[in-house]
Tab-separated table of C-alpha atoms in Angstrom:
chain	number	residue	atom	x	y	z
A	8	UNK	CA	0.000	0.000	0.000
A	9	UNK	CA	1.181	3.531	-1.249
A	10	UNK	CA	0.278	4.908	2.008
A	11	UNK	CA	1.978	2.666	4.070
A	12	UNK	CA	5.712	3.894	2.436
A	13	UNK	CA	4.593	7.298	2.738
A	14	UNK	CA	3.857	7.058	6.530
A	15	UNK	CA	7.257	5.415	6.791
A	16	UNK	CA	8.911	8.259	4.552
A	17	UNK	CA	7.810	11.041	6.531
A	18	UNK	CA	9.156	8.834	9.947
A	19	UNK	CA	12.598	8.447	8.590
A	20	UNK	CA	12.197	12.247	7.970
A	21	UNK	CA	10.671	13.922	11.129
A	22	UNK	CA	11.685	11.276	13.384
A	23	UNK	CA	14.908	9.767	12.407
A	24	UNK	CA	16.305	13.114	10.678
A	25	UNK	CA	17.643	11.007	7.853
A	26	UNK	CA	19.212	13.102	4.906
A	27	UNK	CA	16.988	13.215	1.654
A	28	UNK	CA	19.197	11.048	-0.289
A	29	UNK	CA	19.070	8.015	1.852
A	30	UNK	CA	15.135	8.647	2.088
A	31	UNK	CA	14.782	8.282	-1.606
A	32	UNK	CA	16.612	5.467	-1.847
A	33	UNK	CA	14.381	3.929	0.768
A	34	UNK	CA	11.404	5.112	-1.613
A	35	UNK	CA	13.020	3.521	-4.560
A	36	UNK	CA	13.478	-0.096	-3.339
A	37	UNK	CA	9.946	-0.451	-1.201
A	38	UNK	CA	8.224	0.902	-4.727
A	39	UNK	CA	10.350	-1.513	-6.749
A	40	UNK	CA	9.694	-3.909	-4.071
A	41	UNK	CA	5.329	-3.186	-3.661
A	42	UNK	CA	5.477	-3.257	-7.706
A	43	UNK	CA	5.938	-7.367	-7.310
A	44	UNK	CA	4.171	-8.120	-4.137
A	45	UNK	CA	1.406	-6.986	-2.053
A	46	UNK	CA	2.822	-5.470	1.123
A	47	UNK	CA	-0.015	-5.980	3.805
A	48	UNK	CA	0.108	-9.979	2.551
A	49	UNK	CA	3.261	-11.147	2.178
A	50	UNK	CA	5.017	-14.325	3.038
A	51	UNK	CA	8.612	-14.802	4.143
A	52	UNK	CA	8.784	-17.281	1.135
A	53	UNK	CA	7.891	-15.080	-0.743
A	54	UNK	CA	10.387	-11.967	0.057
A	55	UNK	CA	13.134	-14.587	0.156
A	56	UNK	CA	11.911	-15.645	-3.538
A	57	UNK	CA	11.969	-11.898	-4.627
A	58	UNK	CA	15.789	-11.902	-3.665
A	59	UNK	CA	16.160	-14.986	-5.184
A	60	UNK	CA	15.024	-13.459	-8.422
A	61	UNK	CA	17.042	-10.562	-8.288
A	62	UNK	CA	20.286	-12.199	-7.837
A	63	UNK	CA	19.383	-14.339	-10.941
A	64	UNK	CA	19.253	-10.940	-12.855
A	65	UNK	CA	22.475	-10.081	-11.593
A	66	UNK	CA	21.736	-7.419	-8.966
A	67	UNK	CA	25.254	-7.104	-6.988
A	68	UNK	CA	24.348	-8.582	-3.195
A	69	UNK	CA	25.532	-5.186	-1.968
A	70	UNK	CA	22.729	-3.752	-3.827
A	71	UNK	CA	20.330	-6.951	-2.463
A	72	UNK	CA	21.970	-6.338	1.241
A	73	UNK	CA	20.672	-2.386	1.080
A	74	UNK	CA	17.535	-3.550	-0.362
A	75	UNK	CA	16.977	-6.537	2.131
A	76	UNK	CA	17.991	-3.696	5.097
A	77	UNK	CA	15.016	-1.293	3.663
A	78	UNK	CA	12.623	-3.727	3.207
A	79	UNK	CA	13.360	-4.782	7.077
A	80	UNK	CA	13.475	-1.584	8.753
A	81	UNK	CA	10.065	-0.886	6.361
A	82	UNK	CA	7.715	-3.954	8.244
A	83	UNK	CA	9.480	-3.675	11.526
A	84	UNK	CA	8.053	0.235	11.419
A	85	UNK	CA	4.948	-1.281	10.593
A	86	UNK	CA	4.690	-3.951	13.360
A	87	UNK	CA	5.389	-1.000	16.056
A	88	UNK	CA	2.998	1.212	14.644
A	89	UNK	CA	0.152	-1.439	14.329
A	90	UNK	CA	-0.305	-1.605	10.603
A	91	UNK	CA	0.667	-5.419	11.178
A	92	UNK	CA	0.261	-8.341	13.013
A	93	UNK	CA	3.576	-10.111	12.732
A	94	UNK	CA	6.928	-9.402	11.152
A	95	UNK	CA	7.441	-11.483	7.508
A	96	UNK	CA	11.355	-10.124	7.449
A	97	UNK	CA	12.113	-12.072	10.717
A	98	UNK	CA	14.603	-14.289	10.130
A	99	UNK	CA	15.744	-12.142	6.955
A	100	UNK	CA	19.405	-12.318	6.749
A	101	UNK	CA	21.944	-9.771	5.187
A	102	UNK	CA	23.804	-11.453	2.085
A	103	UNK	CA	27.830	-12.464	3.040
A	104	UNK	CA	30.056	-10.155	0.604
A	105	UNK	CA	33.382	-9.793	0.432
A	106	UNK	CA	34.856	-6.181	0.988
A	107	UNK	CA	37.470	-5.260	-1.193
A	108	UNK	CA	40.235	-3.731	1.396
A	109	UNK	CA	39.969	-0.048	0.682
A	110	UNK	CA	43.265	1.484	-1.387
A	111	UNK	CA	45.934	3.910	0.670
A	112	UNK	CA	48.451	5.604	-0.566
A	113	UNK	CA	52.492	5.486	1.403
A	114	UNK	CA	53.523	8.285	2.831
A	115	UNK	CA	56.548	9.104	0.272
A	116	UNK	CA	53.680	9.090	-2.474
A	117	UNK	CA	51.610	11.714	-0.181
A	118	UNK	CA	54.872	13.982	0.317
A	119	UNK	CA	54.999	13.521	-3.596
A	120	UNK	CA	51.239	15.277	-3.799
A	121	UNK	CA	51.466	17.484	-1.853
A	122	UNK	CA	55.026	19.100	-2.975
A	123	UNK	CA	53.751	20.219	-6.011
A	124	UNK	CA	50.508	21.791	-4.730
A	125	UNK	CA	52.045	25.849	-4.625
A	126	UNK	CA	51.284	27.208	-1.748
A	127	UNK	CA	51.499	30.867	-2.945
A	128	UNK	CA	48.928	32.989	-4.305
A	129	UNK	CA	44.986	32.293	-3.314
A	130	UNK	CA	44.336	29.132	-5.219
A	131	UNK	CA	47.837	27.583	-4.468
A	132	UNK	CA	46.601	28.260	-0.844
A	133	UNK	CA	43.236	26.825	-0.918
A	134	UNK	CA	44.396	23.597	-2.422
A	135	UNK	CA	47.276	22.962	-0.422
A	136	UNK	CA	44.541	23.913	2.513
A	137	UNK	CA	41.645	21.582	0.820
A	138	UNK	CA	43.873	18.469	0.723
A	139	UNK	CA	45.401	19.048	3.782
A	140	UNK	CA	42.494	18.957	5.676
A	141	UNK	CA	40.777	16.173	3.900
A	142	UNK	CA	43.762	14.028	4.614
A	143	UNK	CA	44.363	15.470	8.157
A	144	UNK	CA	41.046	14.779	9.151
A	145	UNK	CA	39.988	11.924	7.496
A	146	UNK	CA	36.862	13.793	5.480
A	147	UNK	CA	34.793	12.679	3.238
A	148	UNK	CA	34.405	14.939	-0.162
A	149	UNK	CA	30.916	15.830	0.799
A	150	UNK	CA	32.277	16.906	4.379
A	151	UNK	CA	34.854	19.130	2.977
A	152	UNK	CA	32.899	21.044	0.657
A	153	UNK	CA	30.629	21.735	3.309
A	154	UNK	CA	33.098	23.228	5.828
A	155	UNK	CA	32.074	26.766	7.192
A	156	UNK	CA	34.174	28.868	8.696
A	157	UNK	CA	32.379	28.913	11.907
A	158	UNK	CA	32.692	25.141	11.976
A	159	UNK	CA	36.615	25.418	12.967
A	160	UNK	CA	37.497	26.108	16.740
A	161	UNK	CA	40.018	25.561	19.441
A	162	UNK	CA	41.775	23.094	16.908
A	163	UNK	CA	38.861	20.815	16.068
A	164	UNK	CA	35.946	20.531	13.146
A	165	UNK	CA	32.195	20.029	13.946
A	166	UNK	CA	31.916	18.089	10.644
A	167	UNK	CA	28.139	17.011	9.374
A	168	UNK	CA	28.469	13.795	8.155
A	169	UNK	CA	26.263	10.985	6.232
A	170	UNK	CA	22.362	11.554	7.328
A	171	UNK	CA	23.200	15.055	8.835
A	172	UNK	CA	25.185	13.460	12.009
A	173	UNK	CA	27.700	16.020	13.198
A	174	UNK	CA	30.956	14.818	14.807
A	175	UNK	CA	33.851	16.825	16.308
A	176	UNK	CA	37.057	16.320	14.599
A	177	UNK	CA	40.726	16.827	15.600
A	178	UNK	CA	42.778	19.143	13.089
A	179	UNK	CA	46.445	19.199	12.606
A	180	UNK	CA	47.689	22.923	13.950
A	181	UNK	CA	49.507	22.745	10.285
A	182	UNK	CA	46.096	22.436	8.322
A	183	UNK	CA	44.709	25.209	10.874
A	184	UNK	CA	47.526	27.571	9.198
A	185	UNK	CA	47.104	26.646	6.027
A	186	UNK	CA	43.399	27.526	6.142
A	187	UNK	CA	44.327	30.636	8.167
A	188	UNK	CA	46.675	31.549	5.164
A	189	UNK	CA	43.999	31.194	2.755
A	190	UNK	CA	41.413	33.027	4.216
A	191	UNK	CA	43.942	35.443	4.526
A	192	UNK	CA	43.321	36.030	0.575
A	193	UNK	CA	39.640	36.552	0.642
A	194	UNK	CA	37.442	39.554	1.099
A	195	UNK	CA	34.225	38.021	0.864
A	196	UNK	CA	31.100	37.112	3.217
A	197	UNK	CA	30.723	33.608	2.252
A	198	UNK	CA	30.450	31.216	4.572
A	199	UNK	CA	31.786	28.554	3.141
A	200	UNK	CA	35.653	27.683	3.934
A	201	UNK	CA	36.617	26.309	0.364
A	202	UNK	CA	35.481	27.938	-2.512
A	203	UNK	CA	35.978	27.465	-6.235
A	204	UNK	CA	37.671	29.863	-8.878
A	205	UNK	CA	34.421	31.995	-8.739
A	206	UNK	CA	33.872	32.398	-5.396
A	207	UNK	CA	31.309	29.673	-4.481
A	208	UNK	CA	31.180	27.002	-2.499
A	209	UNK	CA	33.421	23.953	-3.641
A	210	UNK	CA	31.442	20.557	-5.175
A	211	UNK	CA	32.607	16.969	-5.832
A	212	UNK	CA	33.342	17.546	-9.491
A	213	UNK	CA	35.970	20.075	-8.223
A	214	UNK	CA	37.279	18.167	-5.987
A	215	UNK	CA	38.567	15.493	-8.306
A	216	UNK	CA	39.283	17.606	-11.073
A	217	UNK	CA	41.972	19.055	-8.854
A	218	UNK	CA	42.856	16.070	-7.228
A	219	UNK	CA	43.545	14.536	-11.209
A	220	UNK	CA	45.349	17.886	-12.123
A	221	UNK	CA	48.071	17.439	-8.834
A	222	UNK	CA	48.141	13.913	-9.645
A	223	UNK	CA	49.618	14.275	-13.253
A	224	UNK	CA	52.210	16.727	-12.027
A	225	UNK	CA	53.738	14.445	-9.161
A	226	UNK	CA	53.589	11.566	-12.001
A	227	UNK	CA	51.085	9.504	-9.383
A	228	UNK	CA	48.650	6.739	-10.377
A	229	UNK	CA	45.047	7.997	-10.744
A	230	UNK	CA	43.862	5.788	-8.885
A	231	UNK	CA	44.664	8.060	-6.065
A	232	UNK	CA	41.329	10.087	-5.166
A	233	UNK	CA	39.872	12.266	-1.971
A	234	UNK	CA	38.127	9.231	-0.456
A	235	UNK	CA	41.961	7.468	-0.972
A	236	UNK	CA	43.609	10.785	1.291
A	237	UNK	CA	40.654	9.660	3.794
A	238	UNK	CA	41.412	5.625	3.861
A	239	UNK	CA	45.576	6.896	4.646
A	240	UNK	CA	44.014	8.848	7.663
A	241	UNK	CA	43.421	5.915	8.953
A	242	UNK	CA	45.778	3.480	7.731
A	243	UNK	CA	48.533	5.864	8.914
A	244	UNK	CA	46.592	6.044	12.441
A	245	UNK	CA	46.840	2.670	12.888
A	246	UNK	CA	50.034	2.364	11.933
A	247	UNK	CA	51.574	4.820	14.862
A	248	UNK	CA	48.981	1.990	16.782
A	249	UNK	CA	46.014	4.091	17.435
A	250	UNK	CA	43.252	2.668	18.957
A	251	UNK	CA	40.641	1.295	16.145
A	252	UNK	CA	37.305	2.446	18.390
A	253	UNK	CA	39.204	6.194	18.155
A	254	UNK	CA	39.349	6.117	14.205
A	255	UNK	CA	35.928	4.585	13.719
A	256	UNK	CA	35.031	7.852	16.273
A	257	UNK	CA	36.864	10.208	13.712
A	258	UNK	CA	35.555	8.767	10.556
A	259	UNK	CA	32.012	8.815	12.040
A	260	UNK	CA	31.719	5.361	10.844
A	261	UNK	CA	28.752	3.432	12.078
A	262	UNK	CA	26.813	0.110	10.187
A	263	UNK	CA	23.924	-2.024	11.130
A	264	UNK	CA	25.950	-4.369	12.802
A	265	UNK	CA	28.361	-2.312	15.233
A	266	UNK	CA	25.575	0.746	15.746
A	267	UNK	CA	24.580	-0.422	19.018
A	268	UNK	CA	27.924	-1.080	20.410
A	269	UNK	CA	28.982	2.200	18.979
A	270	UNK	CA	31.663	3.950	21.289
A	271	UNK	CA	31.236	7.574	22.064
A	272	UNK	CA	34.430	9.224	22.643
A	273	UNK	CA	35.346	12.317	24.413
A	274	UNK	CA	36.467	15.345	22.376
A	275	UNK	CA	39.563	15.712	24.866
A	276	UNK	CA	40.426	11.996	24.012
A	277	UNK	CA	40.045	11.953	20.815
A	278	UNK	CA	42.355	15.239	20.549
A	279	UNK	CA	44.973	13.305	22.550
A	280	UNK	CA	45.058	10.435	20.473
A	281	UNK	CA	45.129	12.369	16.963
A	282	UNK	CA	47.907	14.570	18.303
A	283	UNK	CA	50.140	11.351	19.338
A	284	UNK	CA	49.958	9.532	16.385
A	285	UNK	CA	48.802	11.047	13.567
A	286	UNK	CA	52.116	11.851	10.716
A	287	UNK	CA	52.706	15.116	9.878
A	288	UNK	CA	53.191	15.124	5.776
């Protein structure tokens, strides 16, 4: 029922604050998944033979794992709310994938990057800054371009992350200068800490684009990209043997699985351990 997904919608909006894109991906799979069965009848044969049917078309089981995880949180939101009697995901289990282990980059390849990033003049500035802190604080691309100035203080980010969680990360004093030195160079009222070539707020697309034009000149492989700078965060943090709980704190990772036994850090820890062992490039 049509009405049942929008009642769910608007929870995982008002109540659960989640960001639009992750709503209409919710939307997309429980309409793809009412257009083949009816939703107040269901059998758990019969969800288990709708997965069935989709890994015979060759839907990747990461794709049938977010799917199965929708279709889950969907019926257990009716149960509580009393659209339903009992459950038909119970027993649904998440799909075993293997998880490619994410690429780094060494440290001599990072000194390579970021030598021939000029820091002189306002652009030279920002990038150096831009990289810097993406590396130095483990961002995500989407995290970075949404910096404000207002979000840096007493040598930490408050950094909104995936479904508009906020987490406060550490930042190298050497990234704090190099932003310092860049906004140095402005004269303008935006808000935003990084902006492009015409004065607005940074995007993906320019992102990459500068991380590809850097890359040619130090001669590095392309496969070298933002998320890469984040992964060496915290492959280099566990390399100076940081605690793993502390980087999973600084990434503001979190999955179905290890939500629950999530540990909460406090800023003054966290602070500690970044400023022991995180490498200064």
């Amino acid at each position: 029922m049509r009405s049942w997904i929008e009642d769910f919608l608007i929870y995982l909006s008002s109540e659960r604050g989640l960001a639009r894109a992750t709503i209409e991906s919710y939307e997309s799979d429980l309409t793809d998944f009412s257009k083949k069965v009816a939703l107040e009848t269901v059998s758990f044969q019969c969800i288990v033979k709708y997965f069935q049917a989709l890994k015979q078309e060759g839907l990747k089981e990461s794709s049938i794992n977010r799917k199965i995880v929708a279709i889950k949180v969907f019926y257990k939101f009716l149960k509580r709310e009393g659209y339903i009697q009992a459950n038909p995901t119970y027993g649904l289990e998440l799909k075993k994938i293997y998880i490619k282990p994410p690429r780094t980059v060494s440290t001599k390849d990072l000194d390579q990057f970021f030598q021939v990033i000029l820091r002189e003049g306002p652009k030279g500035l920002r990038d150096y800054a831009l990289f810097l802190t993406i590396y130095a604080s483990g961002l995500r691309v989407s995290e970075a371009c949404d910096l404000e100035i207002h979000h840096l203080k007493e040598g930490a980010l408050l950094v909104k992350g995936k479904g508009s969680k906020e987490r406060v990360v550490p930042i190298a004093d050497m990234a704090i200068k190099a932003i310092d030195d860049y906004l140095l160079t402005r004269d303008d009222e935006e808000k935003y800490i990084f902006l492009n070539d015409q004065g607005k707020k940074i995007t993906r697309f320019f992102i990459y684009n500068k991380i590809k034009e850097y890359l040619k000149k130090a001669k590095l492989s392309e496969e070298i990209s933002p998320h890469t700078l984040r992964h060496a965060f915290a492959t280099h943090l566990l390399d100076g043997r940081a605690d793993l709980r502390l980087i999973q704190e600084l990434l503001g990772h979190s999955s179905i699985k290890t939500t629950d036994r999530y540990t909460h850090v406090a800023k003054e820890k966290l602070i500690q351990a970044f400023d022991q062992f995180h490498p200064k490039p």
